[in-house]
Amino acid sequence: MSSTKHPVLAQLALGFAPLYDKQRQVLATRISCIPLKPDAAIDPAALLAAVSEAAPDKPVVLNVPQEAALQGLLAQELPANIVLEIPAFLAGGLAGGLEGKKGLLLKGASALGPERAAFKATELDLDDLRRGVQDPNTLPLWCNVVRSAPEAQEAFERGAAAVFGVPVEGHYEAPAGAPAKSEVSADLQVIIVLMGQVDQGESVEKMEATLKRDPGLAFKLLRYMNSAAFGLPVEVTSFRHAMMLLGLNRLKRWLALLLATASKDSTMRPVMWAALRRGLLMEELSKTLQDSDAKDEMFICGLFSLLDHLLKTPVGKLLESIPCPERVRQALVEDTGPYQPFLQLVHAIELESVFDYREAAETLMIGPAELNQAVLNCLLKGAQLE
């Protein structure tokens, strides 16, 4: 991977998570910038430049858990799309530094004076909500962090207007007593049939006939391919045109993306958000490998790592009916193979665990500057695809 143009990234461990509301609409991306050394001198202007480049016009919640860095950021003119987290224990002492500021996030419950006008919401943990902690400033409540659908639902029922985190963790397991699913739903069959045809090298005519069974699917496929994230030099006008430009191997990744984002279950929107970014981050990390097939396969690996939750089917059974590269199957089903350490690194980034981040990155011999640039690249591309 090439070196980053943002040297400040070498001092940080980056993590990210969605912020979503009761309707499971994703409202913003939370980017955590955790200093690798507690006393690191973080250049606030350089940090803002790096983050702004990854999300030039999308809502971002910026979490920087270091007092000196927060003081420096407050002295900057924050872009309108960036909400900065301020711990409650600091907010009272920053009254002067908060003058004229808007759209900050108060992390923790603490009664504020005139500085309350600077804040748009209060962030509490689910345990705080369970204990009945009240926000004395009567700001909207955001909950941090949930790791399951029941936790998210509980947070909303306890008064949260929005929550941070991907609401699934680990492999999907069917609820006790639930009937086993024999196959994926009919509305996804067209994609799976098409993936099989691509895998078997069927004619373009056969694939076009399959795609015509779902005109909406063809439209969505072309929209993805013509997005800025894909970067094609010309506009793709038809499936046949896409085949000419891409070839079969490149087409597989976009069919995988369709499958991972095709769920009509609105509660799965944050999971689809996460699946797309996992795929894009895995693709960015594939640049460390001297393997021409790795880019598309690692993209599929990241996408499919949440497919069991999206389709409510255990991953082993799911991949019996969906064409999948062997190295992807090894990572997802057996927790082995060359892509498994990369998937472990992606998990550490999602969990914002500095220890796991450092250990997984060192195992793969990826420096923090290169890794964090990959994170910002994936977030930018994810926004471009939505």
mmCIF file of C-alpha atoms in Angstrom:
data_model
loop_
_atom_site.group_PDB
_atom_site.id
_atom_site.type_symbol
_atom_site.label_atom_id
_atom_site.label_comp_id
_atom_site.label_asym_id
_atom_site.label_seq_id
_atom_site.Cartn_x
_atom_site.Cartn_y
_atom_site.Cartn_z
ATOM 1 C CA MET A 1 0.000 0.000 0.000
ATOM 2 C CA SER A 2 1.230 3.490 -0.793
ATOM 3 C CA SER A 3 2.060 5.928 1.975
ATOM 4 C CA THR A 4 -0.574 8.405 3.086
ATOM 5 C CA LYS A 5 -0.549 12.129 2.361
ATOM 6 C CA HIS A 6 -1.841 12.707 5.902
ATOM 7 C CA PRO A 7 1.066 12.046 8.341
ATOM 8 C CA VAL A 8 -1.263 12.635 11.319
ATOM 9 C CA LEU A 9 -2.834 9.235 10.574
ATOM 10 C CA ALA A 10 0.356 7.508 11.775
ATOM 11 C CA GLN A 11 -0.463 8.640 15.335
ATOM 12 C CA LEU A 12 -3.965 7.178 15.486
ATOM 13 C CA ALA A 13 -6.106 4.072 15.549
ATOM 14 C CA LEU A 14 -9.268 4.758 13.542
ATOM 15 C CA GLY A 15 -12.615 3.088 14.082
ATOM 16 C CA PHE A 16 -16.066 3.673 12.638
ATOM 17 C CA ALA A 17 -19.720 2.911 13.312
ATOM 18 C CA PRO A 18 -23.113 3.993 11.978
ATOM 19 C CA LEU A 19 -25.527 6.244 13.857
ATOM 20 C CA TYR A 20 -29.130 5.306 13.068
ATOM 21 C CA ASP A 21 -32.635 6.228 14.216
ATOM 22 C CA LYS A 22 -35.753 4.261 15.232
ATOM 23 C CA GLN A 23 -36.633 3.658 11.586
ATOM 24 C CA ARG A 24 -33.095 2.237 11.147
ATOM 25 C CA GLN A 25 -32.156 5.003 8.752
ATOM 26 C CA VAL A 26 -28.423 5.663 8.967
ATOM 27 C CA LEU A 27 -27.978 9.309 9.961
ATOM 28 C CA ALA A 28 -24.196 9.651 10.195
ATOM 29 C CA THR A 29 -20.849 7.888 10.431
ATOM 30 C CA ARG A 30 -19.015 8.042 13.743
ATOM 31 C CA ILE A 31 -15.247 8.152 13.174
ATOM 32 C CA SER A 32 -13.152 7.487 16.269
ATOM 33 C CA CYS A 33 -9.574 8.799 16.200
ATOM 34 C CA ILE A 34 -7.817 7.229 19.176
ATOM 35 C CA PRO A 35 -4.184 8.302 19.807
ATOM 36 C CA LEU A 36 -1.849 5.299 19.758
ATOM 37 C CA LYS A 37 0.158 7.072 22.476
ATOM 38 C CA PRO A 38 -1.907 8.881 25.148
ATOM 39 C CA ASP A 39 0.361 11.946 25.122
ATOM 40 C CA ALA A 40 0.657 12.205 21.324
ATOM 41 C CA ALA A 41 0.545 15.791 20.000
ATOM 42 C CA ILE A 42 -2.263 15.614 17.417
ATOM 43 C CA ASP A 43 -2.363 18.410 14.838
ATOM 44 C CA PRO A 44 -6.068 19.381 14.835
ATOM 45 C CA ALA A 45 -6.010 21.059 11.417
ATOM 46 C CA ALA A 46 -4.330 18.030 9.857
ATOM 47 C CA LEU A 47 -6.836 15.672 11.491
ATOM 48 C CA LEU A 48 -9.794 17.705 10.243
ATOM 49 C CA ALA A 49 -8.305 17.772 6.736
ATOM 50 C CA ALA A 50 -7.970 13.975 6.668
ATOM 51 C CA VAL A 51 -11.468 13.321 8.021
ATOM 52 C CA SER A 52 -13.064 15.952 5.779
ATOM 53 C CA GLU A 53 -11.498 14.367 2.715
ATOM 54 C CA ALA A 54 -13.154 11.042 3.575
ATOM 55 C CA ALA A 55 -16.561 12.642 4.158
ATOM 56 C CA PRO A 56 -16.677 15.966 2.321
ATOM 57 C CA ASP A 57 -20.457 16.360 2.456
ATOM 58 C CA LYS A 58 -21.821 13.546 4.641
ATOM 59 C CA PRO A 59 -22.688 13.811 8.359
ATOM 60 C CA VAL A 60 -19.835 12.696 10.631
ATOM 61 C CA VAL A 61 -19.616 12.348 14.411
ATOM 62 C CA LEU A 62 -15.961 12.779 15.381
ATOM 63 C CA ASN A 63 -14.761 11.034 18.535
ATOM 64 C CA VAL A 64 -11.255 12.037 19.696
ATOM 65 C CA PRO A 65 -10.678 10.795 23.268
ATOM 66 C CA GLN A 66 -7.831 13.150 24.200
ATOM 67 C CA GLU A 67 -8.301 16.477 25.974
ATOM 68 C CA ALA A 68 -5.464 18.329 24.230
ATOM 69 C CA ALA A 69 -6.680 17.256 20.799
ATOM 70 C CA LEU A 70 -10.255 18.300 21.648
ATOM 71 C CA GLN A 71 -9.047 21.726 22.777
ATOM 72 C CA GLY A 72 -7.204 22.073 19.480
ATOM 73 C CA LEU A 73 -10.222 20.976 17.448
ATOM 74 C CA LEU A 74 -12.491 23.451 19.238
ATOM 75 C CA ALA A 75 -10.097 26.217 18.246
ATOM 76 C CA GLN A 76 -10.647 25.273 14.592
ATOM 77 C CA GLU A 77 -13.619 26.204 12.466
ATOM 78 C CA LEU A 78 -15.453 22.894 12.302
ATOM 79 C CA PRO A 79 -17.055 21.947 8.966
ATOM 80 C CA ALA A 80 -20.864 22.069 9.087
ATOM 81 C CA ASN A 81 -21.132 18.304 8.534
ATOM 82 C CA ILE A 82 -18.920 17.338 11.513
ATOM 83 C CA VAL A 83 -20.318 16.878 15.036
ATOM 84 C CA LEU A 84 -17.590 16.752 17.690
ATOM 85 C CA GLU A 85 -17.998 14.626 20.832
ATOM 86 C CA ILE A 86 -17.177 16.484 24.075
ATOM 87 C CA PRO A 87 -17.037 14.497 27.368
ATOM 88 C CA ALA A 88 -19.347 15.943 30.003
ATOM 89 C CA PHE A 89 -16.525 16.295 32.540
ATOM 90 C CA LEU A 90 -14.772 18.675 30.128
ATOM 91 C CA ALA A 91 -17.756 20.658 28.918
ATOM 92 C CA GLY A 92 -18.104 22.853 32.019
ATOM 93 C CA GLY A 93 -14.452 23.870 31.901
ATOM 94 C CA LEU A 94 -14.621 24.670 28.210
ATOM 95 C CA ALA A 95 -17.330 27.318 28.473
ATOM 96 C CA GLY A 96 -15.134 29.976 26.886
ATOM 97 C CA GLY A 97 -13.987 27.627 24.137
ATOM 98 C CA LEU A 98 -17.581 26.707 23.303
ATOM 99 C CA GLU A 99 -18.716 30.253 22.593
ATOM 100 C CA GLY A 100 -20.181 30.464 19.113
ATOM 101 C CA LYS A 101 -19.940 26.703 18.572
ATOM 102 C CA LYS A 102 -22.926 24.701 17.360
ATOM 103 C CA GLY A 103 -23.767 21.052 16.798
ATOM 104 C CA LEU A 104 -21.526 19.447 19.442
ATOM 105 C CA LEU A 105 -22.343 16.128 21.137
ATOM 106 C CA LEU A 106 -22.253 15.934 24.941
ATOM 107 C CA LYS A 107 -20.861 12.578 26.057
ATOM 108 C CA GLY A 108 -22.346 11.863 29.494
ATOM 109 C CA ALA A 109 -24.974 13.519 31.691
ATOM 110 C CA SER A 110 -23.906 16.780 33.306
ATOM 111 C CA ALA A 111 -25.896 19.962 33.955
ATOM 112 C CA LEU A 112 -24.656 22.766 31.731
ATOM 113 C CA GLY A 113 -25.061 26.512 31.867
ATOM 114 C CA PRO A 114 -25.076 28.824 28.859
ATOM 115 C CA GLU A 115 -22.743 26.426 27.037
ATOM 116 C CA ARG A 116 -25.743 24.109 26.584
ATOM 117 C CA ALA A 117 -26.539 26.062 23.397
ATOM 118 C CA ALA A 118 -23.481 24.504 21.733
ATOM 119 C CA PHE A 119 -24.838 20.950 21.981
ATOM 120 C CA LYS A 120 -27.346 19.166 19.751
ATOM 121 C CA ALA A 121 -27.598 15.857 21.674
ATOM 122 C CA THR A 122 -26.404 13.901 24.706
ATOM 123 C CA GLU A 123 -24.734 10.509 24.361
ATOM 124 C CA LEU A 124 -25.307 7.888 27.060
ATOM 125 C CA ASP A 125 -24.461 4.192 27.323
ATOM 126 C CA LEU A 126 -27.204 1.576 27.384
ATOM 127 C CA ASP A 127 -26.275 0.828 31.006
ATOM 128 C CA ASP A 128 -26.932 4.497 31.812
ATOM 129 C CA LEU A 129 -30.398 4.235 30.249
ATOM 130 C CA ARG A 130 -31.062 1.030 32.193
ATOM 131 C CA ARG A 131 -30.172 2.782 35.452
ATOM 132 C CA GLY A 132 -32.574 5.574 34.599
ATOM 133 C CA VAL A 133 -29.906 8.237 34.163
ATOM 134 C CA GLN A 134 -31.565 11.444 32.993
ATOM 135 C CA ASP A 135 -30.066 14.204 30.898
ATOM 136 C CA PRO A 136 -30.510 17.416 32.938
ATOM 137 C CA ASN A 137 -30.151 19.472 29.753
ATOM 138 C CA THR A 138 -33.175 17.811 28.059
ATOM 139 C CA LEU A 139 -31.250 17.305 24.824
ATOM 140 C CA PRO A 140 -32.094 14.465 22.404
ATOM 141 C CA LEU A 141 -30.521 11.191 23.582
ATOM 142 C CA TRP A 142 -28.104 9.116 21.478
ATOM 143 C CA CYS A 143 -27.033 5.713 22.792
ATOM 144 C CA ASN A 144 -23.503 4.298 22.553
ATOM 145 C CA VAL A 145 -22.820 1.405 21.702
ATOM 146 C CA VAL A 146 -25.224 -1.412 20.803
ATOM 147 C CA ARG A 147 -24.142 -4.769 19.396
ATOM 148 C CA SER A 148 -27.451 -6.541 18.788
ATOM 149 C CA ALA A 149 -30.939 -5.874 17.477
ATOM 150 C CA PRO A 150 -32.519 -6.464 20.944
ATOM 151 C CA GLU A 151 -30.089 -3.955 22.499
ATOM 152 C CA ALA A 152 -30.950 -1.388 19.837
ATOM 153 C CA GLN A 153 -34.672 -1.911 20.404
ATOM 154 C CA GLU A 154 -34.200 -1.620 24.165
ATOM 155 C CA ALA A 155 -32.272 1.652 23.747
ATOM 156 C CA PHE A 156 -35.088 3.119 21.646
ATOM 157 C CA GLU A 157 -37.707 1.968 24.141
ATOM 158 C CA ARG A 158 -35.730 3.660 26.930
ATOM 159 C CA GLY A 159 -35.799 7.006 25.157
ATOM 160 C CA ALA A 160 -32.887 7.041 22.699
ATOM 161 C CA ALA A 161 -33.559 8.940 19.496
ATOM 162 C CA ALA A 162 -30.582 7.287 17.772
ATOM 163 C CA VAL A 163 -27.955 4.659 18.509
ATOM 164 C CA PHE A 164 -24.362 3.957 17.484
ATOM 165 C CA GLY A 165 -23.061 0.539 16.441
ATOM 166 C CA VAL A 166 -23.692 -2.391 14.117
ATOM 167 C CA PRO A 167 -26.660 -4.280 15.640
ATOM 168 C CA VAL A 168 -25.225 -7.766 15.048
ATOM 169 C CA GLU A 169 -22.177 -9.594 16.345
ATOM 170 C CA GLY A 170 -20.687 -12.991 15.570
ATOM 171 C CA HIS A 171 -22.355 -15.535 13.278
ATOM 172 C CA TYR A 172 -26.113 -15.654 12.786
ATOM 173 C CA GLU A 173 -27.902 -18.263 14.844
ATOM 174 C CA ALA A 174 -31.589 -18.982 14.294
ATOM 175 C CA PRO A 175 -33.739 -18.245 17.370
ATOM 176 C CA ALA A 176 -34.717 -21.299 19.386
ATOM 177 C CA GLY A 177 -37.791 -22.978 17.873
ATOM 178 C CA ALA A 178 -37.604 -21.029 14.609
ATOM 179 C CA PRO A 179 -38.198 -23.181 11.504
ATOM 180 C CA ALA A 180 -35.086 -23.818 9.417
ATOM 181 C CA LYS A 181 -34.929 -21.883 6.161
ATOM 182 C CA SER A 182 -34.492 -24.157 3.182
ATOM 183 C CA GLU A 183 -33.474 -21.431 0.746
ATOM 184 C CA VAL A 184 -33.127 -17.687 0.380
ATOM 185 C CA SER A 185 -36.226 -15.685 -0.485
ATOM 186 C CA ALA A 186 -37.552 -15.609 -4.041
ATOM 187 C CA ASP A 187 -36.685 -11.948 -4.604
ATOM 188 C CA LEU A 188 -32.984 -12.807 -4.225
ATOM 189 C CA GLN A 189 -33.078 -15.838 -6.510
ATOM 190 C CA VAL A 190 -32.407 -13.768 -9.643
ATOM 191 C CA ILE A 191 -29.112 -12.505 -8.196
ATOM 192 C CA ILE A 192 -28.062 -15.990 -7.088
ATOM 193 C CA VAL A 193 -28.938 -17.517 -10.473
ATOM 194 C CA LEU A 194 -26.997 -14.764 -12.190
ATOM 195 C CA MET A 195 -23.996 -15.330 -9.915
ATOM 196 C CA GLY A 196 -24.108 -19.015 -10.832
ATOM 197 C CA GLN A 197 -24.217 -18.180 -14.535
ATOM 198 C CA VAL A 198 -21.233 -15.864 -14.190
ATOM 199 C CA ASP A 199 -19.391 -18.546 -12.218
ATOM 200 C CA GLN A 200 -20.059 -21.109 -14.971
ATOM 201 C CA GLY A 201 -19.184 -18.725 -17.814
ATOM 202 C CA GLU A 202 -22.628 -18.785 -19.415
ATOM 203 C CA SER A 203 -23.362 -16.655 -22.494
ATOM 204 C CA VAL A 204 -24.229 -12.974 -22.196
ATOM 205 C CA GLU A 205 -27.611 -13.748 -23.778
ATOM 206 C CA LYS A 206 -28.525 -16.173 -20.972
ATOM 207 C CA MET A 207 -27.434 -13.724 -18.304
ATOM 208 C CA GLU A 208 -29.374 -10.886 -19.928
ATOM 209 C CA ALA A 209 -32.493 -13.085 -19.991
ATOM 210 C CA THR A 210 -32.076 -13.763 -16.258
ATOM 211 C CA LEU A 211 -31.587 -10.107 -15.458
ATOM 212 C CA LYS A 212 -34.756 -9.158 -17.366
ATOM 213 C CA ARG A 213 -36.755 -11.060 -14.736
ATOM 214 C CA ASP A 214 -36.046 -8.151 -12.381
ATOM 215 C CA PRO A 215 -35.757 -4.760 -14.146
ATOM 216 C CA GLY A 216 -35.162 -2.999 -10.845
ATOM 217 C CA LEU A 217 -32.099 -5.149 -10.297
ATOM 218 C CA ALA A 218 -30.628 -4.148 -13.650
ATOM 219 C CA PHE A 219 -31.172 -0.483 -12.812
ATOM 220 C CA LYS A 220 -29.482 -0.840 -9.418
ATOM 221 C CA LEU A 221 -26.533 -2.696 -10.942
ATOM 222 C CA LEU A 222 -25.958 0.062 -13.492
ATOM 223 C CA ARG A 223 -26.292 2.731 -10.795
ATOM 224 C CA TYR A 224 -23.558 1.062 -8.741
ATOM 225 C CA MET A 225 -21.270 0.696 -11.745
ATOM 226 C CA ASN A 226 -21.681 4.346 -12.720
ATOM 227 C CA SER A 227 -20.982 5.650 -9.218
ATOM 228 C CA ALA A 228 -17.895 7.733 -8.492
ATOM 229 C CA ALA A 229 -16.608 4.893 -6.288
ATOM 230 C CA PHE A 230 -16.289 2.599 -9.288
ATOM 231 C CA GLY A 231 -14.323 5.108 -11.337
ATOM 232 C CA LEU A 232 -15.059 3.821 -14.844
ATOM 233 C CA PRO A 233 -13.880 6.176 -17.621
ATOM 234 C CA VAL A 234 -17.192 5.854 -19.502
ATOM 235 C CA GLU A 235 -20.834 5.452 -18.500
ATOM 236 C CA VAL A 236 -22.114 1.875 -18.503
ATOM 237 C CA THR A 237 -25.352 1.781 -20.483
ATOM 238 C CA SER A 238 -26.355 -1.898 -20.401
ATOM 239 C CA PHE A 239 -25.506 -5.266 -18.922
ATOM 240 C CA ARG A 240 -23.834 -6.294 -22.182
ATOM 241 C CA HIS A 241 -21.764 -3.112 -22.098
ATOM 242 C CA ALA A 242 -20.740 -3.911 -18.518
ATOM 243 C CA MET A 243 -19.615 -7.376 -19.559
ATOM 244 C CA MET A 244 -17.464 -5.895 -22.323
ATOM 245 C CA LEU A 245 -15.843 -3.416 -19.944
ATOM 246 C CA LEU A 246 -15.428 -5.642 -16.893
ATOM 247 C CA GLY A 247 -15.305 -9.292 -17.784
ATOM 248 C CA LEU A 248 -16.728 -12.086 -15.638
ATOM 249 C CA ASN A 249 -14.408 -11.817 -12.643
ATOM 250 C CA ARG A 250 -15.027 -8.127 -12.059
ATOM 251 C CA LEU A 251 -18.767 -8.624 -12.493
ATOM 252 C CA LYS A 252 -18.858 -11.074 -9.567
ATOM 253 C CA ARG A 253 -18.061 -8.348 -7.048
ATOM 254 C CA TRP A 254 -20.970 -6.179 -8.152
ATOM 255 C CA LEU A 255 -23.414 -9.064 -8.041
ATOM 256 C CA ALA A 256 -22.145 -9.794 -4.536
ATOM 257 C CA LEU A 257 -22.807 -6.156 -3.646
ATOM 258 C CA LEU A 258 -26.349 -6.428 -5.002
ATOM 259 C CA LEU A 259 -26.967 -9.536 -2.912
ATOM 260 C CA ALA A 260 -25.637 -7.915 0.270
ATOM 261 C CA THR A 261 -27.762 -4.772 -0.201
ATOM 262 C CA ALA A 262 -30.959 -6.359 -1.536
ATOM 263 C CA SER A 263 -32.728 -6.994 1.775
ATOM 264 C CA LYS A 264 -36.161 -5.388 1.958
ATOM 265 C CA ASP A 265 -36.125 -5.666 5.761
ATOM 266 C CA SER A 266 -35.833 -2.044 6.900
ATOM 267 C CA THR A 267 -34.334 -3.119 10.241
ATOM 268 C CA MET A 268 -31.309 -4.378 8.300
ATOM 269 C CA ARG A 269 -30.270 -0.975 6.933
ATOM 270 C CA PRO A 270 -27.417 -0.499 9.459
ATOM 271 C CA VAL A 271 -26.204 -4.040 8.710
ATOM 272 C CA MET A 272 -26.183 -3.376 4.964
ATOM 273 C CA TRP A 273 -24.298 -0.147 5.706
ATOM 274 C CA ALA A 274 -21.680 -2.129 7.605
ATOM 275 C CA ALA A 275 -21.454 -4.931 5.013
ATOM 276 C CA LEU A 276 -20.678 -2.446 2.242
ATOM 277 C CA ARG A 277 -17.912 -0.798 4.265
ATOM 278 C CA ARG A 278 -16.445 -4.142 5.296
ATOM 279 C CA GLY A 279 -16.229 -5.086 1.636
ATOM 280 C CA LEU A 280 -14.653 -1.781 0.646
ATOM 281 C CA LEU A 281 -12.160 -1.897 3.514
ATOM 282 C CA MET A 282 -11.166 -5.481 2.695
ATOM 283 C CA GLU A 283 -10.683 -4.375 -0.911
ATOM 284 C CA GLU A 284 -8.413 -1.534 0.219
ATOM 285 C CA LEU A 285 -6.410 -3.937 2.382
ATOM 286 C CA SER A 286 -5.960 -6.333 -0.555
ATOM 287 C CA LYS A 287 -3.386 -3.879 -1.925
ATOM 288 C CA THR A 288 -0.910 -5.395 0.540
ATOM 289 C CA LEU A 289 -1.085 -8.709 -1.357
ATOM 290 C CA GLN A 290 0.614 -9.515 -4.650
ATOM 291 C CA ASP A 291 -2.408 -11.377 -5.956
ATOM 292 C CA SER A 292 -4.553 -10.283 -8.890
ATOM 293 C CA ASP A 293 -7.615 -12.183 -7.625
ATOM 294 C CA ALA A 294 -7.428 -10.872 -4.058
ATOM 295 C CA LYS A 295 -9.045 -7.472 -4.712
ATOM 296 C CA ASP A 296 -12.418 -8.817 -5.828
ATOM 297 C CA GLU A 297 -12.356 -11.828 -3.512
ATOM 298 C CA MET A 298 -11.619 -9.748 -0.410
ATOM 299 C CA PHE A 299 -14.373 -7.314 -1.379
ATOM 300 C CA ILE A 300 -16.785 -10.265 -1.535
ATOM 301 C CA CYS A 301 -15.396 -11.628 1.741
ATOM 302 C CA GLY A 302 -16.160 -8.404 3.587
ATOM 303 C CA LEU A 303 -19.643 -8.134 2.066
ATOM 304 C CA PHE A 304 -20.535 -11.755 2.777
ATOM 305 C CA SER A 305 -19.261 -11.596 6.371
ATOM 306 C CA LEU A 306 -22.686 -10.193 7.322
ATOM 307 C CA LEU A 307 -24.743 -12.031 4.712
ATOM 308 C CA ASP A 308 -25.897 -14.651 7.226
ATOM 309 C CA HIS A 309 -27.539 -11.912 9.324
ATOM 310 C CA LEU A 310 -28.976 -10.186 6.259
ATOM 311 C CA LEU A 311 -30.541 -13.380 4.918
ATOM 312 C CA LYS A 312 -31.268 -14.971 8.326
ATOM 313 C CA THR A 313 -29.456 -18.177 7.362
ATOM 314 C CA PRO A 314 -26.307 -19.742 8.929
ATOM 315 C CA VAL A 315 -23.304 -18.890 6.780
ATOM 316 C CA GLY A 316 -22.269 -22.500 6.103
ATOM 317 C CA LYS A 317 -25.687 -23.377 4.673
ATOM 318 C CA LEU A 318 -25.907 -20.085 2.813
ATOM 319 C CA LEU A 319 -22.680 -20.616 0.909
ATOM 320 C CA GLU A 320 -23.827 -24.057 -0.243
ATOM 321 C CA SER A 321 -26.234 -22.324 -2.626
ATOM 322 C CA ILE A 322 -24.305 -19.125 -3.447
ATOM 323 C CA PRO A 323 -21.172 -19.265 -5.636
ATOM 324 C CA CYS A 324 -18.260 -18.167 -3.508
ATOM 325 C CA PRO A 325 -14.449 -18.221 -3.934
ATOM 326 C CA GLU A 326 -12.830 -20.941 -1.839
ATOM 327 C CA ARG A 327 -10.633 -18.521 0.121
ATOM 328 C CA VAL A 328 -13.728 -16.510 1.035
ATOM 329 C CA ARG A 329 -15.511 -19.664 2.209
ATOM 330 C CA GLN A 330 -12.480 -20.588 4.345
ATOM 331 C CA ALA A 331 -12.516 -17.203 6.093
ATOM 332 C CA LEU A 332 -16.265 -17.107 6.707
ATOM 333 C CA VAL A 333 -17.076 -20.745 7.481
ATOM 334 C CA GLU A 334 -13.836 -22.215 8.819
ATOM 335 C CA ASP A 335 -12.233 -19.057 10.248
ATOM 336 C CA THR A 336 -9.035 -19.959 8.376
ATOM 337 C CA GLY A 337 -7.246 -19.096 5.139
ATOM 338 C CA PRO A 338 -5.337 -16.039 3.912
ATOM 339 C CA TYR A 339 -8.239 -13.583 4.287
ATOM 340 C CA GLN A 340 -9.107 -14.441 7.884
ATOM 341 C CA PRO A 341 -6.459 -12.136 9.481
ATOM 342 C CA PHE A 342 -7.755 -9.230 7.388
ATOM 343 C CA LEU A 343 -11.302 -9.917 8.526
ATOM 344 C CA GLN A 344 -10.055 -9.961 12.108
ATOM 345 C CA LEU A 345 -8.472 -6.553 11.556
ATOM 346 C CA VAL A 346 -11.733 -5.165 10.155
ATOM 347 C CA HIS A 347 -13.562 -6.420 13.265
ATOM 348 C CA ALA A 348 -11.021 -4.636 15.508
ATOM 349 C CA ILE A 349 -11.585 -1.394 13.601
ATOM 350 C CA GLU A 350 -15.374 -1.703 13.977
ATOM 351 C CA LEU A 351 -15.059 -2.439 17.703
ATOM 352 C CA GLU A 352 -12.679 0.525 18.178
ATOM 353 C CA SER A 353 -10.347 -1.740 20.139
ATOM 354 C CA VAL A 354 -6.837 -0.229 20.078
ATOM 355 C CA PHE A 355 -5.192 -3.371 21.468
ATOM 356 C CA ASP A 356 -6.820 -5.647 18.868
ATOM 357 C CA TYR A 357 -6.242 -3.041 16.149
ATOM 358 C CA ARG A 358 -2.519 -2.906 16.930
ATOM 359 C CA GLU A 359 -2.132 -6.676 17.229
ATOM 360 C CA ALA A 360 -4.009 -7.458 13.989
ATOM 361 C CA ALA A 361 -2.189 -4.739 12.031
ATOM 362 C CA GLU A 362 1.216 -5.901 13.273
ATOM 363 C CA THR A 363 0.374 -9.497 12.316
ATOM 364 C CA LEU A 364 -0.235 -8.318 8.748
ATOM 365 C CA MET A 365 2.690 -5.847 8.876
ATOM 366 C CA ILE A 366 0.486 -2.883 7.988
ATOM 367 C CA GLY A 367 1.460 0.473 9.484
ATOM 368 C CA PRO A 368 -1.189 2.740 11.058
ATOM 369 C CA ALA A 369 -0.802 5.488 8.430
ATOM 370 C CA GLU A 370 -1.514 3.088 5.554
ATOM 371 C CA LEU A 371 -4.268 1.295 7.477
ATOM 372 C CA ASN A 372 -6.048 4.491 8.476
ATOM 373 C CA GLN A 373 -5.852 5.824 4.925
ATOM 374 C CA ALA A 374 -7.552 2.591 3.830
ATOM 375 C CA VAL A 375 -10.292 3.225 6.407
ATOM 376 C CA LEU A 376 -10.893 6.762 5.142
ATOM 377 C CA ASN A 377 -10.871 5.552 1.513
ATOM 378 C CA CYS A 378 -13.492 2.914 2.277
ATOM 379 C CA LEU A 379 -15.727 5.434 4.046
ATOM 380 C CA LEU A 380 -15.533 7.822 1.091
ATOM 381 C CA LYS A 381 -16.335 5.085 -1.426
ATOM 382 C CA GLY A 382 -19.169 3.822 0.755
ATOM 383 C CA ALA A 383 -20.751 7.275 0.763
ATOM 384 C CA GLN A 384 -20.342 7.516 -3.020
ATOM 385 C CA LEU A 385 -22.186 4.221 -3.528
ATOM 386 C CA GLU A 386 -25.233 5.255 -1.476
#
